[in-house]
Short mmCIF file of C-alpha atoms and ligand atoms in Angstrom, two decimals:
data_model
loop_
_atom_site.label_atom_id
_atom_site.label_comp_id
_atom_site.label_asym_id
_atom_site.label_seq_id
_atom_site.Cartn_x
_atom_site.Cartn_y
_atom_site.Cartn_z
CA MET A 47 -134.93 -59.82 -112.68
CA THR A 48 -131.92 -61.57 -111.20
CA LEU A 49 -132.42 -63.23 -107.82
CA ILE A 50 -129.35 -64.16 -105.79
CA LEU A 51 -129.14 -66.11 -102.54
CA GLY A 52 -126.21 -64.83 -100.47
CA ILE A 53 -124.53 -66.85 -97.72
CA GLU A 54 -122.11 -65.46 -95.12
CA THR A 55 -120.24 -67.34 -92.38
CA SER A 56 -116.79 -65.72 -92.30
CA CYS A 57 -116.76 -64.86 -88.60
CA ASP A 58 -119.43 -65.10 -85.89
CA GLU A 59 -122.62 -64.34 -87.83
CA THR A 60 -124.50 -67.03 -89.73
CA ALA A 61 -126.37 -65.19 -92.44
CA ALA A 62 -128.41 -65.76 -95.58
CA ALA A 63 -130.29 -63.27 -97.75
CA VAL A 64 -132.17 -63.08 -101.02
CA VAL A 65 -131.57 -59.93 -103.08
CA ALA A 66 -133.16 -58.94 -106.39
CA ASP A 67 -131.04 -57.16 -109.01
CA GLY A 68 -128.37 -56.35 -106.45
CA GLN A 69 -130.57 -53.69 -104.88
CA THR A 70 -133.87 -54.96 -103.45
CA ILE A 71 -133.53 -56.98 -100.27
CA ARG A 72 -136.21 -59.69 -100.25
CA SER A 73 -134.93 -61.24 -97.01
CA ASN A 74 -131.94 -60.81 -94.72
CA VAL A 75 -131.53 -63.31 -91.87
CA VAL A 76 -128.63 -62.92 -89.44
CA VAL A 77 -128.07 -65.21 -86.47
CA SER A 78 -125.42 -63.61 -84.29
CA GLN A 79 -123.23 -65.59 -81.91
CA ILE A 80 -122.30 -62.50 -79.89
CA ASP A 81 -123.93 -63.86 -76.69
CA ILE A 82 -121.84 -67.02 -76.95
CA HIS A 83 -118.51 -65.28 -77.61
CA GLN A 84 -119.10 -62.51 -75.07
CA ARG A 85 -117.86 -64.73 -72.24
CA TYR A 86 -114.50 -65.13 -74.01
CA GLY A 87 -114.18 -61.39 -74.76
CA GLY A 88 -113.78 -62.16 -78.47
CA VAL A 89 -114.57 -64.72 -81.15
CA PHE A 90 -113.60 -68.30 -80.22
CA PRO A 91 -113.01 -69.86 -83.68
CA GLU A 92 -113.83 -73.49 -82.84
CA VAL A 93 -117.05 -72.51 -81.12
CA ALA A 94 -117.94 -70.24 -84.06
CA SER A 95 -117.69 -73.00 -86.66
CA ARG A 96 -119.77 -75.41 -84.55
CA GLN A 97 -122.47 -72.78 -84.18
CA HIS A 98 -122.44 -72.17 -87.95
CA VAL A 99 -123.03 -75.90 -88.50
CA LEU A 100 -126.06 -75.76 -86.22
CA SER A 101 -127.51 -72.58 -87.73
CA ILE A 102 -126.70 -72.63 -91.43
CA LEU A 103 -129.58 -74.70 -92.84
CA PRO A 104 -132.32 -73.12 -90.68
CA VAL A 105 -130.96 -69.65 -91.57
CA ILE A 106 -130.98 -70.38 -95.32
CA HIS A 107 -134.45 -71.91 -95.05
CA GLN A 108 -135.71 -68.82 -93.22
CA ALA A 109 -134.19 -66.50 -95.84
CA MET A 110 -136.02 -68.40 -98.60
CA VAL A 111 -139.31 -68.36 -96.63
CA ASP A 112 -139.04 -64.63 -95.79
CA ALA A 113 -138.33 -63.83 -99.44
CA GLU A 114 -141.20 -66.05 -100.58
CA ALA A 115 -138.63 -67.33 -103.04
CA ASP A 116 -138.67 -70.62 -104.83
CA TRP A 117 -135.44 -72.48 -105.55
CA ASP A 118 -136.46 -72.56 -109.22
CA ASN A 119 -136.56 -68.75 -109.30
CA LEU A 120 -133.02 -68.26 -108.01
CA ASP A 121 -130.35 -67.35 -110.55
CA ALA A 122 -127.26 -68.05 -108.48
CA ILE A 123 -125.82 -68.62 -105.01
CA ALA A 124 -123.11 -66.21 -103.81
CA VAL A 125 -121.00 -67.19 -100.83
CA THR A 126 -118.17 -65.60 -98.86
CA HIS A 127 -115.07 -67.75 -99.32
CA GLY A 128 -112.53 -65.45 -97.64
CA PRO A 129 -111.05 -63.71 -95.80
CA GLY A 130 -112.15 -64.98 -92.41
CA LEU A 131 -111.90 -67.92 -90.04
CA ALA A 132 -111.19 -71.11 -92.00
CA GLY A 133 -113.56 -73.35 -90.02
CA SER A 134 -116.36 -70.80 -90.24
CA LEU A 135 -115.90 -70.11 -93.96
CA LEU A 136 -115.96 -73.86 -94.68
CA VAL A 137 -119.48 -74.19 -93.33
CA GLY A 138 -120.92 -71.52 -95.64
CA VAL A 139 -118.93 -72.58 -98.70
CA ASN A 140 -119.87 -76.24 -98.33
CA ALA A 141 -123.53 -75.41 -97.74
CA ALA A 142 -123.50 -73.19 -100.83
CA LYS A 143 -121.79 -75.82 -102.95
CA GLY A 144 -124.17 -78.56 -101.84
CA LEU A 145 -127.23 -76.44 -102.57
CA ALA A 146 -125.88 -75.15 -105.88
CA TRP A 147 -125.03 -78.68 -107.01
CA GLY A 148 -128.34 -80.12 -105.84
CA ARG A 149 -130.44 -77.33 -107.38
CA GLY A 150 -128.35 -76.91 -110.53
CA LEU A 151 -127.50 -73.29 -109.73
CA PRO A 152 -124.34 -71.32 -110.56
CA LEU A 153 -122.01 -70.62 -107.65
CA VAL A 154 -120.14 -67.32 -107.17
CA GLY A 155 -117.39 -67.03 -104.54
CA ILE A 156 -117.21 -63.60 -102.92
CA ASN A 157 -114.49 -61.73 -101.09
CA HIS A 158 -115.88 -60.59 -97.72
CA ILE A 159 -114.22 -57.16 -98.03
CA GLU A 160 -115.83 -56.65 -101.41
CA ALA A 161 -119.18 -57.62 -99.90
CA HIS A 162 -118.77 -54.89 -97.28
CA ILE A 163 -118.04 -52.32 -100.00
CA TYR A 164 -121.19 -53.37 -101.89
CA GLY A 165 -123.27 -52.47 -98.82
CA ASN A 166 -123.10 -49.01 -100.40
CA TRP A 167 -125.16 -50.21 -103.37
CA LEU A 168 -127.94 -51.03 -100.89
CA ALA A 169 -128.11 -47.46 -99.57
CA ASP A 170 -130.95 -45.16 -100.62
CA GLY A 171 -130.29 -42.84 -103.52
CA PRO A 172 -128.37 -43.19 -106.76
CA PRO A 173 -125.53 -45.73 -106.95
CA PRO A 174 -122.09 -44.43 -105.92
CA GLU A 175 -120.02 -42.80 -108.65
CA PHE A 176 -116.57 -44.06 -109.65
CA PRO A 177 -113.74 -43.55 -108.97
CA ALA A 178 -114.24 -43.93 -105.25
CA VAL A 179 -112.03 -44.10 -102.19
CA CYS A 180 -113.36 -46.88 -99.95
CA LEU A 181 -112.53 -46.98 -96.27
CA VAL A 182 -113.08 -50.59 -95.19
CA VAL A 183 -112.93 -50.83 -91.40
CA SER A 184 -114.06 -54.00 -89.69
CA GLY A 185 -112.98 -56.39 -86.95
CA GLY A 186 -110.44 -58.01 -89.25
CA HIS A 187 -109.54 -55.28 -91.75
CA SER A 188 -108.63 -51.64 -92.10
CA GLU A 189 -107.87 -50.72 -95.66
CA LEU A 190 -108.12 -47.78 -97.98
CA ILE A 191 -109.10 -49.02 -101.42
CA TRP A 192 -109.21 -47.18 -104.72
CA MET A 193 -112.19 -48.45 -106.71
CA THR A 194 -112.38 -47.45 -110.37
CA GLY A 195 -115.27 -49.68 -111.45
CA HIS A 196 -117.14 -52.84 -110.46
CA GLY A 197 -114.56 -55.35 -109.29
CA GLN A 198 -111.67 -52.94 -109.99
CA TYR A 199 -109.59 -52.27 -106.91
CA ARG A 200 -106.20 -51.01 -105.89
CA ARG A 201 -105.10 -51.04 -102.28
CA LEU A 202 -103.85 -47.62 -101.19
CA GLY A 203 -103.02 -48.50 -97.62
CA SER A 204 -103.84 -50.82 -94.78
CA THR A 205 -103.23 -51.26 -91.10
CA LEU A 206 -99.72 -52.19 -90.03
CA ASP A 207 -101.01 -53.91 -86.89
CA ASP A 208 -104.55 -54.05 -85.47
CA ALA A 209 -107.67 -53.53 -87.54
CA ALA A 210 -109.74 -50.55 -86.35
CA GLY A 211 -112.56 -52.81 -85.09
CA GLU A 212 -110.04 -55.07 -83.37
CA ALA A 213 -108.61 -52.01 -81.57
CA PHE A 214 -112.15 -51.04 -80.50
CA ASP A 215 -112.71 -54.60 -79.23
CA LYS A 216 -109.41 -54.76 -77.32
CA VAL A 217 -109.79 -51.33 -75.74
CA GLY A 218 -113.39 -52.17 -74.87
CA ARG A 219 -112.10 -55.19 -72.97
CA MET A 220 -109.46 -53.05 -71.16
CA LEU A 221 -112.23 -50.69 -70.06
CA GLY A 222 -114.38 -53.58 -68.82
CA LEU A 223 -117.04 -52.98 -71.50
CA PRO A 224 -119.01 -55.82 -73.13
CA TYR A 225 -117.93 -57.41 -76.43
CA PRO A 226 -118.06 -56.20 -79.17
CA GLY A 227 -116.11 -53.14 -78.10
CA GLY A 228 -117.17 -50.85 -80.97
CA PRO A 229 -120.80 -50.26 -80.03
CA SER A 230 -119.91 -50.38 -76.30
CA ILE A 231 -117.25 -47.68 -76.68
CA GLN A 232 -119.57 -45.55 -78.82
CA ARG A 233 -122.21 -45.74 -76.06
CA ALA A 234 -119.73 -45.09 -73.22
CA ALA A 235 -118.13 -42.18 -75.11
CA ARG A 236 -121.43 -40.26 -75.12
CA GLY A 237 -120.91 -39.47 -71.44
CA GLY A 238 -117.23 -38.55 -71.75
CA SER A 239 -114.94 -35.81 -72.99
CA PRO A 240 -112.61 -36.62 -75.91
CA ALA A 241 -110.22 -33.93 -74.65
CA ALA A 242 -109.82 -35.39 -71.15
CA PHE A 243 -106.85 -37.50 -72.29
CA ARG A 244 -104.37 -36.53 -74.99
CA LEU A 245 -104.07 -39.83 -76.84
CA PRO A 246 -101.57 -40.38 -79.68
CA ARG A 247 -102.39 -40.57 -83.39
CA ALA A 248 -100.09 -42.50 -85.73
CA TRP A 249 -100.01 -40.27 -88.80
CA LEU A 250 -97.37 -42.30 -90.72
CA PRO A 251 -96.66 -39.32 -93.03
CA GLY A 252 -96.50 -39.99 -96.75
CA SER A 253 -98.54 -43.18 -96.61
CA TYR A 254 -102.18 -44.18 -96.48
CA ASP A 255 -101.39 -46.88 -93.90
CA PHE A 256 -102.82 -47.00 -90.40
CA SER A 257 -101.46 -48.14 -87.05
CA PHE A 258 -103.44 -48.46 -83.85
CA SER A 259 -101.06 -50.37 -81.57
CA GLY A 260 -99.47 -47.21 -80.06
CA LEU A 261 -102.89 -45.80 -79.25
CA LYS A 262 -103.96 -49.11 -77.70
CA THR A 263 -100.81 -49.19 -75.54
CA ALA A 264 -101.38 -45.59 -74.46
CA VAL A 265 -104.88 -46.51 -73.24
CA LEU A 266 -103.50 -49.60 -71.48
CA GLN A 267 -100.90 -47.54 -69.65
CA ILE A 268 -103.61 -45.23 -68.33
CA VAL A 269 -105.90 -48.14 -67.40
CA GLN A 270 -103.08 -49.81 -65.47
CA LYS A 271 -102.91 -46.82 -63.15
CA TYR A 272 -106.25 -47.92 -61.78
CA PRO A 273 -106.69 -51.07 -59.68
CA SER A 274 -107.96 -54.22 -61.37
CA GLU A 275 -111.44 -55.38 -60.44
CA ASP A 276 -110.02 -57.88 -57.94
CA GLU A 277 -107.72 -55.33 -56.30
CA GLY A 278 -110.57 -52.86 -56.10
CA LEU A 279 -112.87 -55.42 -54.52
CA GLN A 280 -110.22 -56.40 -51.97
CA ALA A 281 -109.66 -52.74 -51.08
CA GLY A 282 -113.39 -52.30 -50.81
CA LYS A 283 -113.73 -55.30 -48.49
CA ARG A 284 -110.91 -54.06 -46.31
CA ARG A 285 -112.71 -50.80 -45.89
CA ALA A 286 -115.82 -52.88 -45.18
CA THR A 287 -118.00 -50.10 -46.44
CA GLY A 288 -120.21 -52.45 -48.41
CA ALA A 289 -120.27 -49.82 -51.14
CA GLN A 290 -118.58 -50.02 -54.55
CA PRO A 291 -114.83 -49.51 -53.96
CA LEU A 292 -113.90 -45.86 -54.26
CA LEU A 293 -110.90 -46.39 -56.57
CA MET A 294 -112.94 -48.43 -59.05
CA ARG A 295 -115.42 -45.66 -59.39
CA MET A 296 -112.62 -43.30 -60.33
CA MET A 297 -111.70 -45.15 -63.55
CA PRO A 298 -112.74 -42.57 -66.18
CA VAL A 299 -114.26 -45.08 -68.59
CA ALA A 300 -116.37 -42.54 -70.49
CA ASP A 301 -113.47 -40.11 -70.99
CA LEU A 302 -111.15 -42.90 -72.10
CA ALA A 303 -113.77 -44.26 -74.50
CA ALA A 304 -114.36 -40.77 -75.94
CA GLY A 305 -110.63 -40.05 -76.24
CA PHE A 306 -109.89 -43.39 -77.89
CA GLN A 307 -112.82 -43.12 -80.31
CA ALA A 308 -111.83 -39.56 -81.28
CA ALA A 309 -108.21 -40.62 -81.93
CA VAL A 310 -109.18 -43.54 -84.18
CA ILE A 311 -111.70 -41.51 -86.14
CA ASP A 312 -109.39 -38.53 -86.49
CA VAL A 313 -106.85 -40.72 -88.32
CA LEU A 314 -109.43 -42.63 -90.39
CA VAL A 315 -111.11 -39.43 -91.59
CA THR A 316 -107.89 -37.48 -92.24
CA LYS A 317 -106.31 -40.27 -94.31
CA THR A 318 -109.48 -40.96 -96.30
CA VAL A 319 -110.04 -37.28 -97.08
CA GLN A 320 -106.37 -36.93 -98.08
CA ALA A 321 -106.68 -39.88 -100.47
CA ALA A 322 -109.91 -38.50 -101.94
CA GLN A 323 -108.20 -35.14 -102.57
CA ASP A 324 -104.94 -36.62 -103.90
CA LEU A 325 -106.71 -38.91 -106.37
CA ALA A 326 -109.63 -36.65 -107.26
CA ALA A 327 -112.20 -39.22 -106.19
CA LYS A 328 -115.87 -38.64 -107.03
CA THR A 329 -117.13 -40.44 -103.90
CA VAL A 330 -116.01 -41.70 -100.51
CA LEU A 331 -117.47 -45.05 -99.50
CA LEU A 332 -117.52 -46.35 -95.93
CA ALA A 333 -117.71 -50.08 -95.29
CA GLY A 334 -117.36 -52.69 -92.54
CA GLY A 335 -118.58 -52.91 -88.95
CA VAL A 336 -116.80 -49.73 -87.81
CA ALA A 337 -118.70 -47.81 -90.51
CA ALA A 338 -121.66 -48.12 -88.12
CA ASN A 339 -119.89 -45.66 -85.82
CA ASP A 340 -121.92 -42.45 -85.67
CA LEU A 341 -118.92 -40.18 -85.09
CA LEU A 342 -117.05 -41.68 -88.06
CA ARG A 343 -120.07 -41.18 -90.33
CA ALA A 344 -120.63 -37.60 -89.15
CA GLU A 345 -116.98 -36.55 -89.29
CA MET A 346 -116.46 -38.07 -92.73
CA VAL A 347 -119.47 -36.17 -94.10
CA ARG A 348 -118.25 -32.97 -92.41
CA ASN A 349 -114.70 -33.18 -93.79
CA SER A 350 -114.97 -34.89 -97.17
CA PRO A 351 -114.66 -32.74 -100.30
CA VAL A 352 -116.91 -35.21 -102.19
CA PRO A 353 -120.19 -37.00 -101.37
CA VAL A 354 -119.89 -39.71 -98.72
CA CYS A 355 -121.88 -42.90 -99.04
CA CYS A 356 -122.49 -45.21 -96.06
CA PRO A 357 -124.35 -48.52 -96.05
CA PRO A 358 -127.55 -48.52 -93.98
CA LEU A 359 -126.57 -49.04 -90.31
CA GLU A 360 -127.83 -52.63 -90.12
CA LEU A 361 -125.82 -53.54 -93.24
CA CYS A 362 -122.46 -52.31 -91.90
CA THR A 363 -121.84 -55.38 -89.76
CA ASP A 364 -121.73 -58.87 -91.25
CA ASN A 365 -124.80 -59.98 -93.19
CA ALA A 366 -125.54 -61.84 -96.41
CA ALA A 367 -127.46 -59.13 -98.30
CA ILE A 368 -124.11 -57.47 -99.06
CA VAL A 369 -122.76 -60.83 -100.25
CA ALA A 370 -125.73 -61.29 -102.58
CA THR A 371 -125.29 -57.75 -103.94
CA ALA A 372 -121.57 -58.24 -104.62
CA GLY A 373 -122.57 -61.60 -106.13
CA PHE A 374 -125.05 -59.90 -108.45
CA PHE A 375 -122.39 -57.67 -110.02
CA ARG A 376 -119.96 -60.57 -110.45
CA PHE A 377 -122.73 -62.81 -111.82
CA GLN A 378 -123.73 -60.07 -114.28
CA ALA A 379 -120.10 -59.88 -115.41
CA GLY A 380 -120.27 -63.59 -116.24
CA GLU A 381 -118.25 -64.81 -113.31
CA ARG A 382 -118.84 -68.36 -112.04
CA SER A 383 -116.86 -70.36 -109.50
CA GLY A 384 -115.95 -73.99 -109.98
CA TRP A 385 -116.84 -76.84 -107.64
CA ASP A 386 -113.27 -76.60 -106.42
CA LEU A 387 -113.98 -73.19 -104.88
CA ASP A 388 -112.07 -73.29 -101.62
CA VAL A 389 -111.96 -71.13 -98.52
CA VAL A 390 -109.07 -68.64 -98.47
CA PRO A 391 -108.73 -67.29 -94.91
CA GLY A 392 -106.16 -64.67 -96.02
CA LEU A 393 -107.87 -63.66 -99.29
CA ARG A 394 -106.98 -60.10 -100.30
CA LEU A 395 -109.12 -57.78 -102.32
CA ALA A 396 -106.41 -56.18 -104.36
CA THR A 397 -102.69 -56.15 -104.78
CA GLU A 398 -100.83 -52.85 -104.80
CA GLN A 399 -98.66 -53.97 -107.70
CA GLU A 400 -101.29 -55.13 -110.15
CA GLY A 401 -104.45 -53.49 -108.91
CA ARG A 402 -106.41 -56.56 -109.91
CA PRO A 403 -109.00 -58.28 -107.77
CA VAL A 404 -107.83 -61.64 -106.50
CA GLN A 405 -110.97 -63.24 -107.91
CA ASP A 406 -109.45 -62.86 -111.36
CA SER A 407 -107.60 -66.06 -110.60
CA PHE A 408 -110.80 -68.04 -110.02
CA PRO A 409 -111.02 -71.35 -111.86
CA ALA A 410 -112.83 -71.30 -115.19
CA PRO A 411 -116.61 -71.66 -115.04
CA VAL A 412 -117.91 -75.21 -115.13
CA LEU A 413 -121.63 -74.53 -115.15
O1 KG4 K 164 -117.70 -56.16 -90.37
P1 KG4 K 164 -117.88 -56.80 -89.04
O2 KG4 K 164 -119.28 -57.15 -88.60
O3 KG4 K 164 -117.05 -58.11 -88.93
C1 KG4 K 164 -115.81 -58.28 -89.56
O4 KG4 K 164 -115.79 -58.48 -90.78
O5 KG4 K 164 -114.81 -58.14 -88.82
O6 KG4 K 164 -117.21 -55.81 -88.01
C2 KG4 K 164 -117.22 -56.06 -86.64
C3 KG4 K 164 -116.41 -54.98 -85.97
C4 KG4 K 164 -116.16 -55.24 -84.49
O7 KG4 K 164 -114.79 -55.07 -84.23
C5 KG4 K 164 -117.01 -54.17 -83.81
O8 KG4 K 164 -116.46 -53.75 -82.57
C6 KG4 K 164 -117.00 -53.07 -84.83
O9 KG4 K 164 -117.09 -53.72 -86.07
N1 KG4 K 164 -118.15 -52.16 -84.67
C7 KG4 K 164 -118.03 -50.86 -84.35
C8 KG4 K 164 -119.34 -50.34 -84.23
N2 KG4 K 164 -120.23 -51.37 -84.51
C9 KG4 K 164 -119.47 -52.47 -84.78
N3 KG4 K 164 -116.94 -50.10 -84.13
C10 KG4 K 164 -117.14 -48.81 -83.79
N4 KG4 K 164 -118.37 -48.25 -83.63
C11 KG4 K 164 -119.50 -48.98 -83.85
N5 KG4 K 164 -120.69 -48.41 -83.70
ZN1 ZN K 165 -117.18 -58.22 -91.94
#
C-alpha cells in the first residue's frame, strides 16, 4: 500500500489529506476562508496567504490524526506548486518541503489542474478509460484537455477571458448574491426561468476555446437598468413607505441567474461533446469547482455520446485528497521533486505544441 499526504494551498482553502493507493481517502481536512473573503466579494490574496500560515500546521496535524497515520508509514508528500496565488502556494510548498526534509520523505510537486482531473479517480466505479476529454472549470481555469494516459495531456482549448467560475463569481456579485457566486447562482436559478432573458453564447466556431466576457457584459447591461441598492433605498425613503423599495423588488435575480447559468452550461456542454465526438474519446471527465454545478453534470450526462465521469461533489472544489491522488500516480511513475521545487503561479498543464505535461521539466530527483 502506498500512503500519500497531500497538501493544497493554491487559493483560499487550506487543505491536507491522506490517501491510500490513490483511491482510498483516509482523511480529508479543508479549512475554507470563504467567510473571510466574502466581505471583499472575492479572494484577497494577502489575507489568503496569512490565513494559510495560521491554518497549515493544524490542518496537516488533523489530517494525520483523522487518518490514524504515522509519519513513518507515509510514502511521500504531494503538494500543489501551481497554478494559483504565489503567496498562498508558498505556504503549502514550504510546509511540504520542511516536513519532507525533516521526515526523510520524497516530495512530489503537483499541478493544481491535474489534481482537479484526478478527482475522477476518487469517484465510485471503475477508473475512467483513456483517451478522455476533460473539461476543467474552476475559479481560475476553463480548459478542454485531451488526456491519453496518466500525465499525458494536450490542451484543446481554453478561455479567452474569464474562467467559468470567475464569471459565476462576478455575475453573482452583480446580482447581489453572496460569494462564491457559483453555488449562489445555482440556488437562485432554481426559482427562475432560463428563457426569461435571451443571453448571448460565444460559440467561437472552429475552436474549442471559450469566452464569457460578452455574456457577463450582457448581464451587467440588464442589471444596470435597475436602481443600485443605494438608489433604491433613497427612493424607498422618499416614498416613506417603510417597506422594501418597489423597484428593488423588481430586479429579476432568479431569472437572470437561470439565464446566465443556462448560457454558460450550454457552451461548456456543446464544446465538450463536440470534442468527444471529433476525437472519438472513450470518456468525458468533469473537473474543478464548477463541476459541482448540478445542471452542468445533468446536461453533460444527457448529451454526451460516451460515459461521463464526475468527481464526488465535495471533491470538485479545492481539497487535498485530489492532490494526494495525482501525487500517487506521479510517485508510482517514479517522479520526485527536488528541494528547489518552487511555486509557479502561472503553471500550465499542457502545451498545445508539444502535448507534454509541464512537470516533465522538473529537476532530477535528489532523494
Ligand atoms: O476549483 P475551485 O474550488 O477553485 C479554483 O481552483 O479556482 O473552484 C471554485 C469556483 C468558484 O468560482 C465557484 O463559484 C465555482 O467554483 N463553483 C460553482 C459551483 N460550486 C463552486 N460554480 C457553479 N456551480 C456550482 N455549484
Ligand atoms: Zn481549484
